[in-house]
XYZ file of C-alpha atoms in Angstrom:
577
model
C 0.074 0.146 -0.026
C 1.076 3.452 -0.672
C 0.150 6.550 1.222
C -1.451 9.709 0.588
C 1.539 11.514 -0.315
C 0.682 10.057 -4.043
C -3.129 10.921 -3.350
C -5.645 11.141 -0.658
C -6.788 7.638 -0.868
C -4.785 4.623 0.162
C -3.774 2.866 -3.180
C -2.634 -0.755 -3.701
C 0.745 -1.305 -4.554
C -0.048 -3.272 -7.693
C -1.898 -0.150 -9.017
C 1.157 1.970 -9.628
C 1.454 2.874 -13.432
C 5.026 1.763 -13.768
C 4.183 -1.610 -12.481
C 1.572 -2.243 -15.082
C 4.367 -1.406 -17.673
C 6.107 -4.573 -16.925
C 4.660 -7.730 -18.877
C 4.292 -10.974 -17.010
C 6.038 -12.743 -19.919
C 9.166 -10.493 -19.709
C 9.472 -11.273 -16.138
C 9.214 -15.022 -16.585
C 11.897 -14.460 -19.659
C 14.212 -12.852 -17.251
C 13.805 -15.382 -14.509
C 14.561 -18.300 -16.888
C 17.664 -16.127 -18.011
C 18.938 -15.826 -14.539
C 18.526 -19.621 -13.857
C 20.698 -20.317 -17.114
C 23.371 -17.726 -16.063
C 23.383 -19.191 -12.232
C 25.022 -22.309 -13.904
C 26.935 -20.659 -16.417
C 28.848 -18.241 -14.378
C 30.190 -20.746 -11.623
C 33.513 -20.382 -13.168
C 33.543 -17.077 -14.962
C 36.735 -15.245 -14.809
C 35.259 -12.042 -14.692
C 34.586 -12.064 -10.954
C 36.297 -14.173 -8.186
C 35.391 -17.788 -8.117
C 34.584 -17.414 -4.386
C 31.305 -15.228 -5.400
C 28.987 -17.663 -6.899
C 25.270 -17.982 -7.978
C 23.394 -20.450 -6.037
C 21.416 -22.494 -8.943
C 18.915 -23.836 -6.622
C 17.469 -23.071 -3.112
C 18.858 -25.675 -0.501
C 16.747 -24.752 2.445
C 14.953 -21.709 3.789
C 17.638 -20.240 6.148
C 20.690 -22.463 6.062
C 22.461 -23.651 3.113
C 25.366 -26.376 2.805
C 27.594 -23.517 1.701
C 26.569 -21.140 4.318
C 23.758 -18.905 5.796
C 21.600 -16.409 4.841
C 22.398 -12.696 5.312
C 19.033 -12.245 7.320
C 19.890 -14.970 9.911
C 23.551 -13.275 9.937
C 21.899 -9.847 10.755
C 19.494 -11.062 13.267
C 22.477 -12.563 15.096
C 24.641 -9.484 14.857
C 21.948 -6.631 15.247
C 22.673 -5.904 19.113
C 26.063 -4.976 18.306
C 26.904 -5.377 14.512
C 30.403 -3.808 14.781
C 31.753 -6.214 17.497
C 29.402 -9.419 16.651
C 30.494 -9.844 12.739
C 33.858 -10.619 14.309
C 32.200 -13.689 15.772
C 30.498 -14.731 12.441
C 33.515 -13.654 10.267
C 37.321 -13.673 10.691
C 38.035 -9.791 10.376
C 34.500 -8.813 10.699
C 32.895 -5.977 8.862
C 36.262 -5.321 7.092
C 36.087 -8.716 5.728
C 32.437 -8.573 4.773
C 33.254 -5.268 2.870
C 35.589 -7.061 0.756
C 33.111 -9.785 -0.009
C 30.344 -7.015 -0.980
C 33.188 -5.562 -3.485
C 33.205 -9.039 -5.211
C 29.213 -9.371 -5.104
C 29.201 -5.925 -6.804
C 31.521 -6.979 -9.585
C 28.869 -10.128 -9.826
C 25.972 -7.676 -10.356
C 27.946 -5.649 -13.013
C 28.098 -8.728 -14.911
C 24.440 -9.657 -14.593
C 23.606 -6.113 -15.384
C 25.587 -6.624 -18.775
C 23.604 -9.707 -19.383
C 20.379 -7.967 -19.232
C 19.480 -9.015 -15.698
C 19.611 -5.787 -13.375
C 19.210 -6.427 -9.716
C 17.293 -3.183 -8.510
C 16.523 -4.650 -5.001
C 18.360 -7.256 -2.918
C 16.895 -8.709 0.344
C 18.951 -10.328 2.868
C 17.268 -13.628 2.240
C 18.756 -13.408 -1.363
C 22.392 -13.709 -0.445
C 24.061 -16.346 1.572
C 27.553 -15.785 3.723
C 29.529 -19.162 2.536
C 31.363 -20.918 5.052
C 34.440 -20.882 2.586
C 34.361 -17.291 2.501
C 32.502 -14.925 -0.058
C 28.933 -14.111 -0.843
C 26.414 -16.157 -2.590
C 23.487 -15.006 -4.586
C 20.354 -17.069 -4.575
C 19.048 -17.196 -8.092
C 15.486 -17.927 -6.648
C 15.026 -15.106 -4.337
C 16.168 -12.316 -6.894
C 13.333 -11.440 -8.996
C 13.478 -8.647 -11.311
C 9.553 -7.901 -10.716
C 9.417 -5.398 -8.043
C 5.295 -4.986 -8.097
C 4.863 -8.313 -6.212
C 7.147 -7.598 -3.147
C 6.957 -3.670 -3.092
C 6.226 -3.706 0.390
C 8.947 -5.787 1.289
C 11.469 -4.151 -1.006
C 10.597 -0.698 -0.476
C 13.294 0.187 1.970
C 16.051 -1.558 -0.667
C 15.430 0.054 -3.947
C 16.577 3.529 -5.161
C 13.917 6.262 -3.814
C 13.568 7.509 -7.432
C 11.969 4.301 -8.436
C 9.748 4.245 -5.205
C 8.628 7.705 -5.626
C 7.835 7.763 -9.478
C 4.754 7.780 -10.820
C 6.252 5.785 -14.128
C 9.262 3.546 -14.291
C 12.383 5.670 -14.594
C 15.120 4.513 -16.941
C 17.409 1.868 -15.278
C 20.581 3.180 -14.148
C 23.507 1.416 -12.733
C 23.654 3.857 -9.835
C 20.227 2.366 -8.865
C 21.806 -1.119 -8.490
C 24.682 0.623 -6.304
C 21.826 1.843 -4.212
C 20.312 -1.641 -3.490
C 23.729 -3.015 -2.613
C 24.664 -0.055 -0.388
C 21.300 -0.664 1.330
C 22.161 -4.310 2.240
C 25.523 -3.320 3.359
C 23.938 -0.759 5.458
C 21.542 -3.348 6.968
C 24.463 -5.550 7.722
C 26.723 -2.810 9.334
C 23.915 -0.995 11.311
C 21.126 -3.708 11.900
C 18.346 -2.146 9.702
C 17.937 -0.756 6.259
C 18.513 3.062 5.789
C 14.721 3.897 5.530
C 12.996 1.263 7.606
C 9.207 1.191 7.396
C 6.419 -1.444 7.731
C 5.603 -1.034 4.119
C 6.131 1.204 1.184
C 3.661 3.687 2.452
C 5.800 4.271 5.624
C 9.170 3.989 3.760
C 8.055 6.598 1.300
C 7.047 9.028 3.719
C 10.179 8.741 5.763
C 12.195 9.361 2.713
C 10.205 12.573 2.011
C 10.349 13.817 5.623
C 13.067 12.046 7.652
C 16.910 11.946 7.920
C 18.656 8.698 7.182
C 20.618 6.735 9.910
C 23.844 7.338 7.994
C 23.624 11.228 8.147
C 23.517 11.072 11.849
C 26.842 12.704 13.420
C 26.848 10.178 16.073
C 27.649 7.091 14.048
C 31.107 5.617 13.903
C 31.856 2.327 11.839
C 35.293 0.534 11.599
C 36.411 0.344 8.644
C 36.345 4.237 8.975
C 35.855 5.008 5.221
C 32.656 2.773 5.007
C 30.127 5.540 6.753
C 31.185 8.169 4.144
C 30.836 5.641 1.188
C 27.389 4.701 2.255
C 26.202 8.318 2.509
C 27.347 8.873 -1.049
C 25.861 5.694 -2.369
C 22.705 6.023 -0.638
C 22.160 9.761 -1.553
C 18.695 10.513 -2.473
C 20.152 12.254 -5.504
C 21.207 9.869 -8.209
C 23.866 12.059 -9.385
C 25.707 11.888 -5.956
C 26.191 8.199 -6.062
C 28.877 6.029 -7.843
C 28.106 5.950 -11.287
C 29.137 2.283 -11.731
C 29.168 -1.111 -9.973
C 32.703 -1.762 -10.778
C 33.749 1.768 -9.451
C 31.604 0.910 -6.543
C 33.499 -2.312 -6.315
C 36.910 -0.613 -6.225
C 35.725 1.798 -3.428
C 34.622 -1.019 -1.269
C 38.031 -2.524 -1.746
C 39.638 0.649 -0.919
C 37.648 0.793 2.461
C 38.510 -2.598 3.492
C 42.002 -1.553 3.122
C 41.688 1.498 5.459
C 41.287 4.123 2.764
C 38.424 6.792 2.820
C 37.056 7.018 -0.800
C 34.256 9.241 -1.860
C 31.944 9.175 -4.827
C 32.799 12.150 -7.603
C 29.248 14.075 -7.915
C 28.158 13.533 -11.542
C 26.743 16.450 -13.594
C 24.207 16.689 -16.457
C 23.821 19.660 -18.750
C 20.175 20.891 -19.634
C 19.329 23.627 -21.900
C 21.811 26.428 -23.211
C 20.739 28.720 -20.480
C 22.127 26.087 -17.781
C 25.294 25.962 -20.044
C 25.703 29.744 -20.158
C 25.324 29.913 -16.418
C 27.975 27.257 -15.720
C 30.489 28.819 -17.916
C 29.812 32.154 -16.213
C 30.304 30.261 -12.931
C 33.547 28.711 -14.235
C 34.919 32.061 -15.356
C 34.122 33.682 -11.898
C 35.813 30.543 -10.259
C 38.882 30.965 -12.460
C 39.239 34.579 -11.669
C 39.175 33.908 -8.205
C 41.593 31.238 -8.290
C 44.159 33.386 -10.304
C 43.669 36.181 -7.691
C 44.274 33.540 -5.004
C 47.489 32.120 -6.684
C 48.831 35.744 -7.169
C 48.490 36.370 -3.190
C 49.738 33.003 -2.507
C 46.865 31.831 -0.347
C 44.472 28.888 -0.784
C 42.723 28.983 2.589
C 39.558 27.178 0.792
C 41.587 24.313 0.026
C 42.833 23.532 3.739
C 39.718 21.081 4.600
C 40.619 19.212 1.146
C 44.233 18.916 2.222
C 43.197 17.908 5.656
C 40.994 15.067 4.172
C 43.807 13.987 1.819
C 46.463 13.941 4.638
C 44.235 11.807 6.848
C 43.511 9.174 4.099
C 47.152 8.929 3.224
C 48.154 8.643 6.920
C 46.508 5.046 7.194
C 49.803 3.732 5.424
C 52.029 4.647 8.168
C 50.416 2.083 10.364
C 50.502 -0.951 8.183
C 52.137 -3.701 10.111
C 54.591 -4.486 10.620
C 57.347 -1.762 10.488
C 59.811 -2.200 7.783
C 62.865 -4.115 8.985
C 66.293 -4.236 7.496
C 66.827 -7.662 5.400
C 63.211 -8.952 6.039
C 60.548 -9.107 3.332
C 59.983 -6.124 1.367
C 57.904 -3.441 2.964
C 55.048 -3.804 0.343
C 51.469 -4.035 1.311
C 48.275 -3.780 -0.860
C 46.861 -0.821 1.174
C 49.902 1.258 -0.023
C 49.071 0.212 -3.724
C 45.485 1.149 -3.174
C 46.087 4.575 -1.657
C 48.707 5.375 -4.228
C 46.129 4.417 -7.151
C 43.556 6.474 -5.389
C 45.363 9.709 -4.530
C 48.965 9.329 -5.985
C 48.272 11.705 -9.060
C 46.482 14.596 -7.005
C 49.064 14.339 -3.939
C 51.994 14.393 -6.165
C 50.792 17.739 -7.692
C 50.906 19.513 -4.283
C 54.714 19.881 -4.204
C 54.648 22.695 -1.355
C 52.449 20.942 0.863
C 54.787 19.168 3.444
C 52.437 17.195 5.207
C 50.977 15.880 1.899
C 54.306 15.114 0.437
C 55.677 13.071 3.658
C 52.393 10.933 3.861
C 52.790 10.298 0.241
C 56.302 9.332 0.765
C 55.273 6.559 3.265
C 52.389 5.421 0.905
C 54.684 5.222 -2.196
C 57.169 3.303 0.059
C 54.386 0.784 1.019
C 53.406 0.570 -2.523
C 57.153 -0.464 -3.652
C 57.279 2.647 -5.324
C 60.622 3.457 -4.164
C 61.645 6.390 -6.663
C 58.689 7.984 -6.003
C 58.925 7.897 -2.299
C 62.054 9.316 -2.550
C 60.869 12.186 -4.793
C 57.989 12.967 -2.169
C 60.254 12.759 0.625
C 62.558 15.397 -0.999
C 59.860 17.853 -1.496
C 59.151 17.524 1.971
C 62.695 18.147 3.129
C 63.159 21.070 0.719
C 60.163 22.998 2.495
C 60.896 21.800 6.051
C 64.250 20.222 6.484
C 64.148 20.068 10.594
C 61.493 17.191 10.557
C 62.812 13.631 10.904
C 60.055 11.891 8.949
C 61.218 12.680 5.422
C 64.730 11.828 6.080
C 63.856 8.698 7.600
C 61.932 7.718 4.392
C 64.650 8.850 2.295
C 67.007 6.569 4.078
C 64.777 3.422 4.102
C 63.901 3.912 0.427
C 67.390 4.093 -0.637
C 68.489 1.215 1.248
C 65.740 -0.869 -0.273
C 67.050 0.412 -3.806
C 70.393 -1.260 -2.350
C 72.370 2.187 -1.900
C 74.418 1.883 1.479
C 74.339 5.723 1.311
C 70.721 5.659 2.499
C 72.037 4.843 6.146
C 73.276 8.446 6.177
C 70.105 10.186 5.575
C 68.549 7.536 7.896
C 70.830 8.370 10.789
C 70.057 12.225 10.173
C 66.399 11.608 10.496
C 66.812 9.746 13.611
C 69.232 12.676 15.158
C 66.380 15.234 14.651
C 63.806 15.890 17.450
C 60.241 14.797 16.722
C 57.587 17.599 16.344
C 54.341 15.583 16.107
C 52.971 12.320 16.096
C 54.195 11.589 12.455
C 57.601 12.196 13.615
C 57.526 9.792 16.399
C 56.184 7.116 14.380
C 58.955 7.729 11.707
C 61.619 7.763 14.220
C 60.280 4.366 15.559
C 60.276 2.975 12.110
C 63.814 3.867 11.477
C 64.954 2.425 14.685
C 62.948 -0.752 13.842
C 64.552 -0.572 10.512
C 68.056 -0.575 11.725
C 67.053 -3.297 14.495
C 67.326 -1.042 17.385
C 64.477 -2.483 19.447
C 65.259 -1.011 22.731
C 64.983 2.547 21.228
C 62.054 1.834 19.289
C 60.441 0.558 22.671
C 61.143 3.804 24.218
C 59.891 5.884 21.331
C 56.715 3.730 21.153
C 56.068 3.933 24.930
C 56.182 7.984 24.372
C 53.512 7.436 21.430
C 51.382 5.219 23.840
C 51.384 7.928 26.449
C 49.757 10.438 23.718
C 47.641 7.847 22.191
C 46.968 5.055 24.740
C 43.996 3.796 22.444
C 46.084 3.070 19.468
C 46.385 -0.880 18.790
C 48.841 -0.299 16.342
C 51.166 1.336 19.223
C 50.677 -1.263 21.751
C 51.382 -4.016 18.992
C 54.628 -2.487 17.749
C 55.749 -2.001 21.411
C 55.114 -5.524 22.032
C 57.254 -6.604 19.136
C 60.054 -4.211 20.013
C 59.928 -5.654 23.716
C 60.075 -9.188 22.452
C 63.002 -8.565 20.014
C 64.749 -6.929 23.109
C 64.205 -9.984 25.148
C 61.352 -8.953 27.157
C 58.734 -11.437 26.425
C 56.894 -10.672 29.621
C 56.692 -7.156 28.716
C 55.588 -8.121 25.253
C 52.936 -10.048 26.791
C 51.541 -7.227 28.613
C 51.566 -4.694 25.749
C 50.050 -7.391 23.478
C 47.195 -7.966 25.954
C 46.256 -4.232 25.699
C 46.418 -4.162 21.829
C 43.950 -7.165 21.707
C 41.763 -5.397 23.859
C 41.331 -2.650 21.655
C 41.393 -4.943 18.428
C 40.209 -8.545 19.146
C 40.500 -11.107 16.242
C 43.417 -9.724 14.533
C 45.871 -11.949 12.736
C 49.031 -9.900 13.403
C 48.131 -10.102 17.192
C 47.679 -13.984 16.672
C 50.960 -14.230 14.889
C 52.831 -12.360 17.949
C 51.005 -14.300 20.550
C 52.443 -17.313 18.973
C 55.940 -15.901 18.768
C 55.749 -15.148 22.496
C 54.573 -18.486 23.260
C 57.214 -20.034 21.037
C 59.816 -18.036 23.065
C 58.641 -19.390 26.303
C 58.583 -22.896 24.999
C 54.887 -23.576 24.753
C 54.739 -25.234 21.636
C 51.260 -26.948 22.009
C 49.903 -23.030 22.435
C 51.785 -21.956 19.132
C 49.918 -24.873 17.475
C 46.560 -24.050 18.857
C 47.032 -20.291 17.704
C 48.048 -21.479 14.097
C 45.109 -23.832 13.815
C 42.572 -21.385 15.106
C 43.673 -18.386 13.373
C 44.287 -20.284 9.748
C 41.616 -17.991 8.162
C 43.246 -14.692 9.554
C 46.881 -15.631 8.548
C 45.484 -16.425 5.024
C 44.367 -12.717 4.630
C 47.815 -11.320 4.199
C 50.960 -12.747 2.627
C 53.264 -11.123 5.031
C 51.392 -12.981 7.642
C 51.117 -16.098 5.879
C 55.066 -16.252 5.435
C 55.223 -15.893 9.311
C 52.906 -18.632 9.826
C 55.232 -20.742 7.476
C 58.316 -19.813 9.630
C 56.402 -21.013 12.788
C 55.506 -24.142 11.141
C 59.111 -24.810 10.152
C 60.350 -24.030 13.769
C 57.894 -26.450 15.011
C 59.302 -29.121 12.809
C 56.391 -29.371 10.490
C 57.900 -28.999 7.029
C 54.929 -29.671 4.946
C 52.901 -27.042 6.389
C 55.710 -24.886 6.548
C 56.081 -25.119 2.640
C 52.234 -24.745 2.006
C 52.093 -21.313 3.727
C 55.672 -20.027 2.288
C 54.084 -21.410 -1.121
C 51.295 -19.163 -0.689
C 53.306 -16.267 0.563
C 55.442 -16.444 -2.528
C 52.628 -17.013 -4.986
C 53.369 -13.700 -6.646
C 57.108 -14.468 -7.273
C 58.431 -16.979 -9.908
C 60.743 -18.351 -7.289
C 60.906 -18.215 -3.580
C 64.125 -16.818 -2.289
C 66.444 -18.210 0.394
C 65.572 -17.453 3.774
C 66.905 -17.606 7.352
C 64.757 -17.565 10.623
C 66.778 -15.661 13.149
C 66.473 -15.137 16.861
C 63.433 -12.992 18.085
C 61.043 -13.950 15.208
C 63.381 -12.067 12.472
C 63.434 -13.003 8.915
C 66.369 -12.651 6.654
C 66.179 -12.645 3.018
C 68.786 -13.474 0.480
C 70.180 -10.620 -1.213
C 68.441 -8.150 1.191
C 71.152 -7.803 3.859
C 73.293 -4.789 2.804
C 74.016 -3.646 6.433
C 75.804 -5.507 9.231
C 73.058 -4.456 12.061
C 72.498 -6.460 14.912
C 74.071 -9.633 16.419
C 75.431 -12.142 13.565
C 73.154 -14.960 14.737
C 73.362 -18.030 12.733
C 70.303 -19.575 11.499
C 68.169 -21.667 13.787
């Protein structure tokens, strides 16, 4: 039923004019086509094999391969952010990655003539083996029969229109974003008992994601949901594949936002737009002349905040260990590298960009950004540390001079302190790093990464009891974290508790699989436990992007030394264990 917003009398949802435009035969044809695609696409290379279409229903709520999202939402809704950690290793962060794969699947279906304009939680299954499965029997292209059920999950321009609007990919983005919203916050963005109530709330209310008291982890999810659930279609991501890339970036810790689309209507609009552009250009020229761009400060702050995530990628680089490259660094560089590189005089942007480039494996770009930062502010330690690490990673021993210079300078802010800790880690000065990290913890006691690295520095300094205490604080802040599991296992191995090490490795298998750096360390642990087959299996996965695995030595204090990466004689010359 639809309310008096569309007239004084209550009207049956089946009487909407746009609903009568869909012929029953067309709906049946599309359903049959969807059944065909469900079996055809099981191994399609255009989307990951973990995201499948279920050809048939295998039960009402539970499937052999997983559980429908409505049951997951019912179990997690009291506290979704915490309770998803119980259902899924990595919690919401992992789920966001699964939704990115589902977005790519919906893009393929849309290209095949099956636009999914509404997604109920009963139509999607969380697989036991990871990924989301789409139930063909619950994905109907016909909205008329279930308008009351689907009203909160279809784009507002469809619900509120008196005729069927042209299908736009951003409407499918809205449907998927509404489902993500329900998983992350426990209810749809516009909840109501039927289409009438939902329509009324859309026209008169404020959605949940627009409230200022909502906080989500990963931190970039809330902003992307605000864009994707915009009542204005021009404010949403334009394509499903673009939305999928944004979800990947959110999973990796970035904060992507949709670019507003524009459409030109009428020559008068064009003329006004050119007049506005002319006025803006004049103002920018004047601002450039006087050397002030104060209006850009909020933009720069957002850019610095998004780039800063790369600093806390774990673990901090250590000389001769595996290369300090992480997928998050590549994602951030792809999203912001071009725009950040153009801001040569923005010192804070350049030093954050240097860390991003370092963690993306773009060492020359890292040195270039660090040089720009040094030129404008030479007394800060951060850029000098990055210059030194990047040079040493390139095989230039002279980088130790730049690194030592950075460590000799006094830190002026949190970035500088983290940079000094990173430089001390890189040179294996773990006692000094523990001291620096203790200072960081005094200023940011709720930082799980600071406690983690403090525990790692203490362990490598020989203080396994202190390491246990710091790691416990990190776990309180961030439970079910694979890196914390790994360090717990290293501490247990140091203390001779091999049974505990095996238990951790068995229980945290999924979390270790999420990162190749973690997989390498899991392989090291299994090797030191004497289980060579399992060790080879993990190391093979860690090196899957390489043509061959390099020779490695497992050193005291959980250190790894790779062949050809030890340029400096740092630390005690401990032989392989």
